Coordinates of C-alpha atoms and ligand atoms in Angstrom, one line a residue:
M1 CA 73.0 -67.4 41.6
M2 CA 75.2 -66.5 44.6
S3 CA 78.8 -65.6 44.3
H4 CA 81.4 -64.5 46.8
S5 CA 83.8 -63.3 44.2
S6 CA 84.0 -59.6 43.4
A7 CA 83.5 -60.2 39.7
A8 CA 80.5 -61.3 37.6
K9 CA 80.2 -63.9 35.0
I10 CA 77.5 -63.9 32.4
Y11 CA 76.9 -67.2 30.6
L12 CA 75.2 -67.0 27.2
D13 CA 73.8 -70.0 25.3
T14 CA 71.8 -69.4 22.1
N15 CA 69.9 -72.6 22.7
R16 CA 68.7 -71.5 26.1
V17 CA 65.7 -69.5 24.8
I18 CA 63.0 -68.0 26.9
S19 CA 60.7 -66.8 24.1
P20 CA 60.6 -64.7 20.9
I21 CA 60.7 -61.0 21.9
S22 CA 57.4 -59.3 20.9
P23 CA 58.4 -56.0 19.1
L24 CA 55.4 -54.5 20.9
L25 CA 57.4 -54.6 24.1
F26 CA 58.9 -51.3 22.8
S27 CA 55.6 -49.3 22.6
G28 CA 54.5 -46.0 24.1
F29 CA 51.5 -44.3 25.5
A30 CA 50.2 -40.8 24.7
E31 CA 47.3 -39.3 26.6
H32 CA 45.3 -36.1 26.3
M33 CA 46.9 -34.8 29.4
G34 CA 49.0 -31.7 30.2
R35 CA 51.4 -30.9 27.4
S36 CA 51.6 -34.4 26.0
I37 CA 49.5 -34.0 22.9
Y38 CA 49.0 -30.2 22.8
E39 CA 52.4 -28.3 22.8
G40 CA 54.2 -31.7 22.9
I41 CA 53.2 -33.5 19.7
Y42 CA 50.7 -31.0 18.1
D43 CA 51.9 -27.4 18.5
P44 CA 50.9 -25.5 15.4
V45 CA 52.2 -22.2 16.7
S46 CA 55.8 -23.5 17.3
P47 CA 58.4 -22.5 14.8
L48 CA 59.3 -26.2 14.6
A49 CA 55.8 -27.3 13.5
D50 CA 55.2 -28.8 10.1
E51 CA 52.1 -28.0 7.9
R52 CA 50.0 -30.4 10.0
G53 CA 51.0 -28.7 13.3
L54 CA 53.2 -31.6 14.3
R55 CA 56.5 -30.8 16.0
T56 CA 59.2 -31.9 13.6
D57 CA 61.8 -32.2 16.4
V58 CA 59.5 -34.4 18.5
I59 CA 58.7 -36.5 15.4
A60 CA 62.4 -37.0 14.8
A61 CA 63.0 -38.1 18.4
L62 CA 60.0 -40.4 18.4
K63 CA 61.2 -42.0 15.2
E64 CA 64.6 -42.6 16.8
L65 CA 62.9 -44.3 19.8
N66 CA 61.0 -46.4 17.3
F67 CA 57.8 -47.1 19.3
R68 CA 56.2 -50.2 17.8
A69 CA 52.7 -49.2 19.0
I70 CA 51.3 -46.1 20.7
R71 CA 48.4 -46.4 23.1
Y72 CA 46.0 -43.4 22.9
P73 CA 44.0 -41.3 24.0
G74 CA 44.3 -42.2 27.7
G75 CA 44.7 -43.0 30.5
N76 CA 42.2 -41.5 32.9
F77 CA 41.2 -39.0 30.2
V78 CA 39.6 -41.7 28.0
S79 CA 37.0 -42.6 30.7
G80 CA 35.2 -39.3 30.0
Y81 CA 36.1 -38.9 26.3
H82 CA 33.5 -39.1 23.5
W83 CA 35.4 -39.9 20.4
L84 CA 32.9 -38.1 18.1
D85 CA 34.1 -34.8 19.7
G86 CA 37.5 -35.3 18.1
V87 CA 36.6 -36.1 14.5
G88 CA 35.3 -33.9 11.6
P89 CA 36.0 -30.3 10.8
R90 CA 38.2 -28.8 13.5
D91 CA 36.2 -25.6 13.9
S92 CA 33.1 -27.5 14.8
R93 CA 34.7 -29.7 17.5
P94 CA 33.5 -28.8 21.0
R95 CA 35.7 -27.4 23.8
R96 CA 35.1 -29.5 26.8
R97 CA 36.0 -29.7 30.4
D98 CA 38.2 -32.8 31.0
L99 CA 37.2 -34.0 34.4
A100 CA 40.1 -36.4 34.8
W101 CA 42.7 -33.6 34.8
Q102 CA 40.5 -30.5 35.3
S103 CA 41.7 -29.2 32.0
I104 CA 40.2 -27.7 28.9
E105 CA 40.1 -30.1 26.0
T106 CA 39.9 -28.3 22.6
N107 CA 39.6 -31.5 20.6
Q108 CA 41.8 -30.1 17.9
F109 CA 43.6 -33.4 17.9
G110 CA 41.6 -36.6 17.7
T111 CA 41.4 -40.1 16.3
N112 CA 42.3 -39.3 12.7
E113 CA 45.2 -37.0 13.6
F114 CA 46.4 -39.8 15.8
I115 CA 46.2 -42.3 13.0
D116 CA 48.1 -39.9 10.8
L117 CA 50.8 -39.5 13.5
C118 CA 51.1 -43.3 13.7
R119 CA 51.5 -43.6 10.0
T120 CA 54.2 -40.9 10.1
L121 CA 56.0 -42.8 12.9
N122 CA 55.5 -46.2 11.3
T123 CA 53.9 -47.4 14.5
E124 CA 50.7 -49.4 15.3
P125 CA 47.9 -47.5 16.8
M126 CA 46.4 -48.9 20.0
L127 CA 43.1 -47.3 20.8
A128 CA 41.5 -47.3 24.2
C129 CA 37.7 -47.0 24.3
N130 CA 35.7 -45.2 27.0
L131 CA 34.2 -47.8 29.4
G132 CA 33.7 -45.1 32.1
T133 CA 31.0 -42.7 30.8
G134 CA 31.0 -44.4 27.4
T135 CA 28.6 -47.2 26.4
I136 CA 29.3 -50.5 24.7
D137 CA 27.5 -49.0 21.7
E138 CA 29.9 -46.1 21.5
A139 CA 32.9 -48.4 21.7
A140 CA 31.5 -50.6 19.0
A141 CA 30.8 -47.5 16.8
L142 CA 34.4 -46.4 17.1
V143 CA 35.5 -49.8 15.7
E144 CA 33.1 -49.3 12.9
Y145 CA 34.4 -45.8 12.3
C146 CA 38.0 -46.9 12.2
N147 CA 37.8 -50.4 10.6
A148 CA 34.7 -50.9 8.5
P149 CA 34.5 -50.5 4.8
T150 CA 32.3 -47.6 3.7
G151 CA 28.6 -48.3 3.3
T152 CA 27.3 -47.8 6.8
Q153 CA 26.9 -44.8 9.1
Y154 CA 30.2 -44.5 11.0
A155 CA 32.4 -45.8 8.2
D156 CA 30.8 -43.3 5.9
L157 CA 31.3 -40.6 8.5
R158 CA 35.1 -41.5 8.4
A159 CA 35.0 -41.2 4.6
S160 CA 33.3 -37.8 4.9
H161 CA 36.2 -36.8 7.1
G162 CA 38.7 -37.6 4.3
Y163 CA 39.6 -41.2 5.1
T164 CA 37.9 -43.5 2.6
E165 CA 40.1 -46.5 3.4
P166 CA 39.6 -48.1 6.8
H167 CA 42.3 -47.3 9.4
G168 CA 42.6 -51.0 10.3
V169 CA 43.3 -50.5 14.0
K170 CA 44.3 -53.8 15.4
Y171 CA 44.9 -53.2 19.1
W172 CA 42.0 -52.0 21.4
C173 CA 42.0 -51.4 25.2
L174 CA 38.7 -52.1 27.0
G175 CA 38.8 -49.0 29.1
N176 CA 41.5 -47.8 31.4
E177 CA 42.3 -48.5 35.1
M178 CA 38.6 -49.4 35.8
D179 CA 39.7 -50.8 39.2
G180 CA 40.7 -47.3 40.4
P181 CA 38.2 -45.3 42.5
W182 CA 39.7 -42.2 40.9
Q183 CA 38.6 -43.4 37.5
I184 CA 35.6 -41.6 35.9
G185 CA 32.9 -44.3 36.0
H186 CA 34.9 -46.7 38.2
L187 CA 33.3 -50.2 38.4
D188 CA 33.9 -53.2 40.6
A189 CA 35.4 -56.3 39.1
A190 CA 32.1 -58.0 38.4
E191 CA 30.5 -54.9 36.9
Y192 CA 33.6 -54.2 34.8
G193 CA 34.0 -57.8 33.6
K194 CA 30.4 -57.9 32.3
K195 CA 30.7 -54.5 30.6
A196 CA 34.1 -55.3 29.1
R197 CA 32.8 -58.7 27.9
E198 CA 29.8 -57.1 26.2
A199 CA 31.9 -54.3 24.6
A200 CA 34.4 -56.9 23.4
K201 CA 31.6 -58.9 21.7
L202 CA 30.2 -56.0 19.8
M203 CA 33.7 -54.6 18.9
R204 CA 34.8 -58.0 17.6
W205 CA 31.6 -58.5 15.6
H206 CA 32.5 -55.3 13.7
D207 CA 36.0 -56.7 13.1
R208 CA 37.0 -60.2 14.0
D209 CA 40.7 -59.5 13.5
I210 CA 41.1 -57.0 16.3
K211 CA 43.0 -57.8 19.5
L212 CA 41.5 -56.8 22.8
V213 CA 43.2 -55.8 26.0
L214 CA 41.3 -56.2 29.3
C215 CA 41.9 -53.8 32.2
G216 CA 43.9 -55.5 34.9
S217 CA 45.0 -53.9 38.2
S218 CA 46.3 -50.3 38.2
S219 CA 49.1 -51.5 40.4
N220 CA 50.0 -54.5 42.6
T221 CA 49.4 -52.1 45.6
M222 CA 45.7 -51.9 44.9
P223 CA 43.5 -53.5 47.7
T224 CA 41.6 -55.4 45.0
F225 CA 44.8 -56.9 43.5
P226 CA 45.0 -59.7 42.5
E227 CA 41.3 -60.6 42.9
W228 CA 40.3 -58.0 40.4
D229 CA 42.5 -59.7 37.8
R230 CA 41.1 -63.2 38.5
M231 CA 37.5 -62.0 38.4
A232 CA 37.8 -59.9 35.3
L233 CA 39.7 -62.6 33.5
E234 CA 37.2 -65.3 34.4
L235 CA 34.4 -63.2 33.0
C236 CA 36.2 -62.2 29.8
W237 CA 38.7 -65.0 29.1
D238 CA 37.4 -66.0 25.7
Q239 CA 36.8 -62.5 24.5
V240 CA 40.2 -61.0 25.2
D241 CA 43.8 -61.4 24.0
Y242 CA 45.8 -59.5 26.5
H243 CA 45.4 -58.5 30.2
S244 CA 46.9 -55.2 31.3
L245 CA 48.9 -54.2 34.2
H246 CA 50.2 -50.7 35.2
Y247 CA 52.9 -49.6 37.6
Y248 CA 54.7 -46.4 38.4
A249 CA 58.0 -46.6 40.3
G250 CA 59.6 -44.2 42.6
N251 CA 62.4 -43.6 45.1
R252 CA 60.0 -42.3 47.6
D253 CA 62.0 -43.3 50.7
N254 CA 65.2 -41.8 49.3
D255 CA 66.7 -45.4 49.5
T256 CA 68.7 -45.7 46.3
A257 CA 70.0 -49.2 47.1
S258 CA 66.4 -50.6 47.2
Y259 CA 65.2 -48.4 44.4
L260 CA 68.0 -49.9 42.2
A261 CA 66.7 -53.4 43.0
L262 CA 63.1 -52.8 41.8
S263 CA 63.4 -55.5 39.1
A264 CA 62.5 -57.9 42.0
E265 CA 59.2 -56.1 42.3
F266 CA 58.5 -56.0 38.6
E267 CA 59.2 -59.7 38.3
S268 CA 57.1 -60.7 41.2
Y269 CA 54.1 -58.6 39.8
L270 CA 54.4 -60.4 36.5
D271 CA 54.8 -63.8 38.1
T272 CA 51.6 -63.3 40.1
L273 CA 49.7 -62.3 37.0
S274 CA 51.2 -65.2 35.0
G275 CA 49.9 -67.5 37.7
I276 CA 46.4 -66.1 37.4
L277 CA 46.5 -66.5 33.7
R278 CA 47.4 -70.2 34.1
Y279 CA 44.7 -70.6 36.8
V280 CA 41.9 -69.1 34.8
K281 CA 42.9 -70.9 31.6
A282 CA 42.8 -74.2 33.6
K283 CA 39.5 -73.3 35.3
R284 CA 37.9 -72.4 32.0
R285 CA 39.2 -75.7 30.4
S286 CA 40.3 -73.3 27.7
S287 CA 42.8 -73.8 24.8
H288 CA 42.8 -70.0 24.3
D289 CA 45.8 -68.0 25.6
V290 CA 45.8 -64.5 27.1
Y291 CA 49.1 -62.6 27.4
L292 CA 50.1 -59.6 29.5
S293 CA 50.2 -56.0 28.3
W294 CA 52.1 -53.7 30.7
D295 CA 50.5 -50.7 29.0
E296 CA 51.6 -48.1 31.5
W297 CA 55.0 -48.2 33.1
N298 CA 57.6 -45.7 34.1
V299 CA 59.1 -43.8 37.0
W300 CA 56.6 -41.3 38.4
Y301 CA 56.6 -40.1 42.0
R302 CA 58.0 -36.5 42.4
T303 CA 55.0 -35.0 40.5
A304 CA 52.4 -37.5 41.7
V305 CA 50.9 -34.9 44.0
P306 CA 47.8 -32.8 43.6
E307 CA 49.5 -29.6 42.5
H308 CA 51.0 -31.3 39.5
M309 CA 47.8 -33.2 38.6
D310 CA 45.2 -30.4 38.4
G311 CA 45.0 -28.4 35.2
D312 CA 43.0 -25.5 36.8
W313 CA 40.8 -25.4 33.8
S314 CA 43.5 -24.3 31.4
E315 CA 44.5 -25.7 28.0
A316 CA 47.7 -27.7 27.9
P317 CA 48.7 -27.1 31.5
H318 CA 52.1 -28.2 32.8
L319 CA 51.1 -31.6 34.4
I320 CA 53.4 -34.3 35.9
E321 CA 56.5 -33.1 34.0
E322 CA 58.8 -35.4 35.8
V323 CA 62.6 -34.7 35.5
Y324 CA 64.5 -37.9 35.3
N325 CA 67.9 -38.6 36.7
L326 CA 70.5 -41.3 36.5
E327 CA 69.0 -43.7 39.0
D328 CA 65.6 -43.4 37.2
A329 CA 67.3 -44.4 34.0
L330 CA 68.9 -47.4 35.7
V331 CA 65.5 -48.5 36.9
V332 CA 64.1 -48.1 33.4
A333 CA 66.9 -50.2 32.0
Q334 CA 66.1 -53.0 34.5
W335 CA 62.5 -52.8 33.7
L336 CA 63.4 -53.4 30.1
N337 CA 65.6 -56.3 31.2
V338 CA 62.6 -57.8 33.0
F339 CA 60.5 -57.5 29.8
L340 CA 63.0 -59.7 28.0
R341 CA 63.3 -62.1 30.9
K342 CA 59.4 -62.4 31.0
S343 CA 58.9 -62.3 27.3
D344 CA 57.1 -65.6 27.3
T345 CA 54.0 -64.0 28.9
L346 CA 54.6 -60.3 28.4
K347 CA 53.9 -59.3 24.8
I348 CA 53.0 -55.6 25.0
A349 CA 54.6 -52.8 27.1
C350 CA 53.9 -49.1 26.7
L351 CA 56.3 -46.5 28.2
A352 CA 54.1 -43.9 29.9
Q353 CA 54.3 -41.4 28.3
L354 CA 55.9 -40.0 25.2
V355 CA 56.4 -36.2 25.5
N356 CA 56.4 -33.8 28.5
V357 CA 54.0 -35.9 30.7
I358 CA 56.3 -38.4 32.6
A359 CA 58.2 -38.6 29.3
P360 CA 61.7 -39.3 27.8
I361 CA 61.3 -36.0 25.9
L362 CA 60.6 -32.5 27.3
T363 CA 59.8 -29.6 25.0
T364 CA 59.6 -25.8 25.2
H365 CA 58.1 -23.7 22.5
D366 CA 61.2 -24.1 20.3
A367 CA 63.5 -26.7 21.9
L368 CA 63.6 -30.4 22.9
L369 CA 65.4 -32.1 25.7
K370 CA 66.2 -35.8 25.8
Q371 CA 66.0 -37.0 29.4
S372 CA 68.1 -39.7 31.0
I373 CA 65.4 -42.4 30.5
Y374 CA 65.5 -41.7 26.7
Y375 CA 68.8 -43.7 26.4
P376 CA 67.9 -47.1 27.9
F377 CA 64.7 -47.2 25.9
L378 CA 66.5 -46.3 22.7
L379 CA 69.2 -49.0 23.2
F380 CA 66.7 -51.7 23.9
S381 CA 64.4 -50.6 21.0
R382 CA 67.4 -50.7 18.7
L383 CA 69.3 -53.8 19.9
A384 CA 66.9 -56.3 21.5
S385 CA 65.4 -58.5 18.8
G386 CA 64.9 -62.2 18.0
V387 CA 64.6 -64.3 21.1
A388 CA 65.3 -63.6 24.8
L389 CA 68.0 -65.8 26.2
D390 CA 67.9 -67.3 29.7
V391 CA 71.1 -65.9 30.9
A392 CA 72.9 -67.5 33.8
V393 CA 74.6 -64.9 36.0
S394 CA 77.1 -65.4 38.8
A395 CA 77.6 -62.1 40.7
P396 CA 78.3 -60.5 44.1
F397 CA 75.4 -59.5 46.2
Y398 CA 74.6 -56.3 48.0
S399 CA 72.1 -55.7 50.7
T400 CA 68.9 -53.7 50.4
A401 CA 66.3 -52.7 53.0
R402 CA 63.4 -53.7 50.8
F403 CA 64.5 -56.8 49.0
G404 CA 67.2 -58.3 51.1
D405 CA 70.4 -59.4 49.3
M406 CA 70.3 -58.7 45.6
P407 CA 72.8 -59.4 42.8
V408 CA 74.8 -56.3 42.1
V409 CA 74.1 -56.7 38.4
D410 CA 70.9 -57.0 36.5
V411 CA 71.3 -58.7 33.1
A412 CA 69.2 -59.7 30.1
A413 CA 70.2 -60.8 26.6
S414 CA 68.7 -61.4 23.1
Y415 CA 69.7 -63.4 20.2
D416 CA 68.6 -62.6 16.6
E417 CA 69.4 -65.6 14.4
A418 CA 68.2 -63.8 11.2
N419 CA 70.5 -60.8 11.8
Q420 CA 73.2 -62.9 13.5
T421 CA 73.4 -60.6 16.5
N422 CA 73.4 -61.1 20.2
A423 CA 72.7 -58.1 22.5
I424 CA 73.6 -58.1 26.2
F425 CA 72.2 -55.5 28.7
I426 CA 73.9 -55.0 32.0
V427 CA 73.0 -52.7 34.9
N428 CA 75.6 -52.2 37.7
R429 CA 73.5 -51.3 40.8
S430 CA 76.5 -50.5 42.9
Q431 CA 76.8 -46.9 43.9
T432 CA 80.5 -47.2 44.6
D433 CA 82.2 -50.1 42.9
S434 CA 83.2 -50.9 39.4
L435 CA 82.6 -54.5 38.5
P436 CA 84.8 -56.8 36.4
V437 CA 82.4 -58.8 34.1
E438 CA 83.2 -61.8 32.0
L439 CA 80.9 -62.7 29.1
V440 CA 81.1 -66.4 28.4
W441 CA 79.5 -67.8 25.3
Q442 CA 78.7 -71.5 25.9
D443 CA 77.7 -72.6 22.4
R444 CA 78.1 -70.3 19.4
V445 CA 80.9 -67.7 19.9
P446 CA 80.3 -64.4 18.1
D447 CA 83.0 -63.2 15.8
H448 CA 83.3 -59.7 17.4
L449 CA 81.6 -57.1 19.5
S450 CA 80.2 -54.7 17.0
A451 CA 79.0 -51.9 19.4
A452 CA 78.9 -51.1 23.1
Y453 CA 77.1 -48.1 24.7
Q454 CA 77.2 -46.9 28.3
L455 CA 75.1 -44.6 30.4
T456 CA 76.7 -43.7 33.7
G457 CA 77.6 -40.9 36.1
D458 CA 78.8 -40.4 39.6
N459 CA 75.7 -38.9 41.0
P460 CA 72.5 -40.9 41.0
Q461 CA 70.4 -37.7 41.2
A462 CA 72.1 -36.0 38.3
A463 CA 69.7 -35.1 35.4
N464 CA 69.8 -33.4 32.0
S465 CA 68.4 -29.9 31.7
F466 CA 67.8 -27.5 28.8
E467 CA 71.0 -25.7 30.1
N468 CA 73.0 -28.8 30.4
P469 CA 71.4 -31.4 28.0
N470 CA 74.3 -33.8 27.7
R471 CA 75.1 -34.6 31.3
L472 CA 73.6 -38.0 30.9
V473 CA 73.9 -39.5 27.4
A474 CA 74.6 -43.0 26.3
Q475 CA 78.2 -42.9 25.0
R476 CA 79.7 -45.3 22.6
V477 CA 82.5 -47.1 24.3
D478 CA 85.2 -49.6 23.2
G479 CA 83.9 -53.2 23.3
P480 CA 86.4 -55.8 24.5
A481 CA 87.9 -58.4 22.2
I482 CA 86.4 -61.9 22.3
E483 CA 89.1 -64.5 23.0
D484 CA 88.5 -68.2 23.6
G485 CA 84.8 -67.7 23.8
R486 CA 85.0 -65.0 26.4
A487 CA 85.2 -61.2 26.7
A488 CA 86.2 -59.2 29.8
L489 CA 85.0 -55.7 30.6
T490 CA 84.6 -53.6 33.6
V491 CA 81.3 -51.8 34.2
P492 CA 81.4 -48.6 36.3
P493 CA 79.2 -48.1 39.3
L494 CA 75.7 -46.7 38.6
S495 CA 75.9 -47.8 34.9
F496 CA 73.9 -49.3 32.2
T497 CA 75.8 -51.0 29.4
A498 CA 74.4 -52.4 26.1
I499 CA 76.6 -54.6 24.0
E500 CA 76.0 -56.0 20.6
A501 CA 78.0 -59.0 19.4
R502 CA 77.9 -60.3 15.8
W503 CA 78.7 -63.3 13.7
A504 CA 80.6 -62.3 10.6
Ligands
LIG1 O1 49.9 -41.7 32.9 C1 49.2 -40.9 33.8 C2 48.0 -41.6 34.4 O2 48.4 -42.7 35.2 C3 47.0 -42.3 33.5 O3 46.1 -41.4 33.0 C4 46.3 -43.3 34.3 O4 45.9 -44.4 33.5 C5 47.4 -43.7 35.3 O5 46.9 -43.7 36.6

């Protein structure tokens, strides 16, 4: 909605519902890559490790972020990974060359350690199977290993490894980025669609309750997008439950105004894929629904260069340890806004990744740093629940080179009837101007604003560091009073504000 005024109005109506918000929108992704698993999560030589070798400080931060599911073990890594390497007695697990990241994989952390981690974090495991060098048989055997009751080969193998009860893994990815020529065992859409369909059949015959995620495009910039998505979906429609998309954002042109308007790109990507889902469903005359899983998303561009992506055949090399600044955090906040606005088709989203590798958390041997992007994820994970509201916004526009005129604010909201809360998320994209904002409740007016948090700063390139860890932190701020169904606040330039309103 266009506005010539220099203030914004945000209209909220608890009847204007987009969709229930899937809790799995607040999920993460951990790959065997760089210092994500080794040194990040599993670091037995750290003074901060527990008796299992898990970093207690990392576990505490991951618990705070409350990832509802974690996708594992890759990523490009999974397309050359044989899961049998990572189970059983640790001293008999092979050291292997990981061809995806030219690193040494010790296999000291594997499927069972991952499941234990998920139980510790109270999160759903989401396992990816290898459809690169792996066979459909190997993928099916992993489902048997994880989910079948004892009495057959792989379930008994699990029991012999100390896990008599099935792990009950519900979410399974049919490979990773198989459209990418960089992928180990890359396939074209027809080849992938057939392989994924056959893998899906076998996997589901082991456990009919599993949910399967098909590989969609690695990015909307791929030459095969969106044809890959249509073809793969047409071949696998009845066998799968979710269709994936990946995207990594960046301010490559040093154009902050456009960078801060990237929600337009995210929405258009989702809209195209939603159109394909509708098309394939109609073409297949199907009553089955497939939803979207944005199972890799984040800012990643400074370290997306060969010297940060080659492990030089070492263990736990420093790979793609992106340092995040304020503008990155504002992009992440908008991305999460988009997840709420598109919650009718988007049901899973995994922040890539968790620790050290393009992550909200960086570690050294004995310290942990929360990066700028930690805070928007935390606030959404904590406050966004119930249903997403279709918010009407009237706001001034600003001009961008990439997207033309864009509203200066990006807004989303949720309403949780059971908890009697309403959360409102506001990004002010202006680099210079504060913006008066009026919240207007059109039906039920909350009794009070229970909490308000703000992440802001005057330099879009400012970042936290181990020396200065609190430069960018979400601060609790005073929420305005609600009077006559309205509340007025001013949001500073370059800011993200999360507000929680409550009834009683
Ligand atoms: O997250 C890093 C890499 O990005 C993943 O391994 C791959 O799936 C994507 O290209």
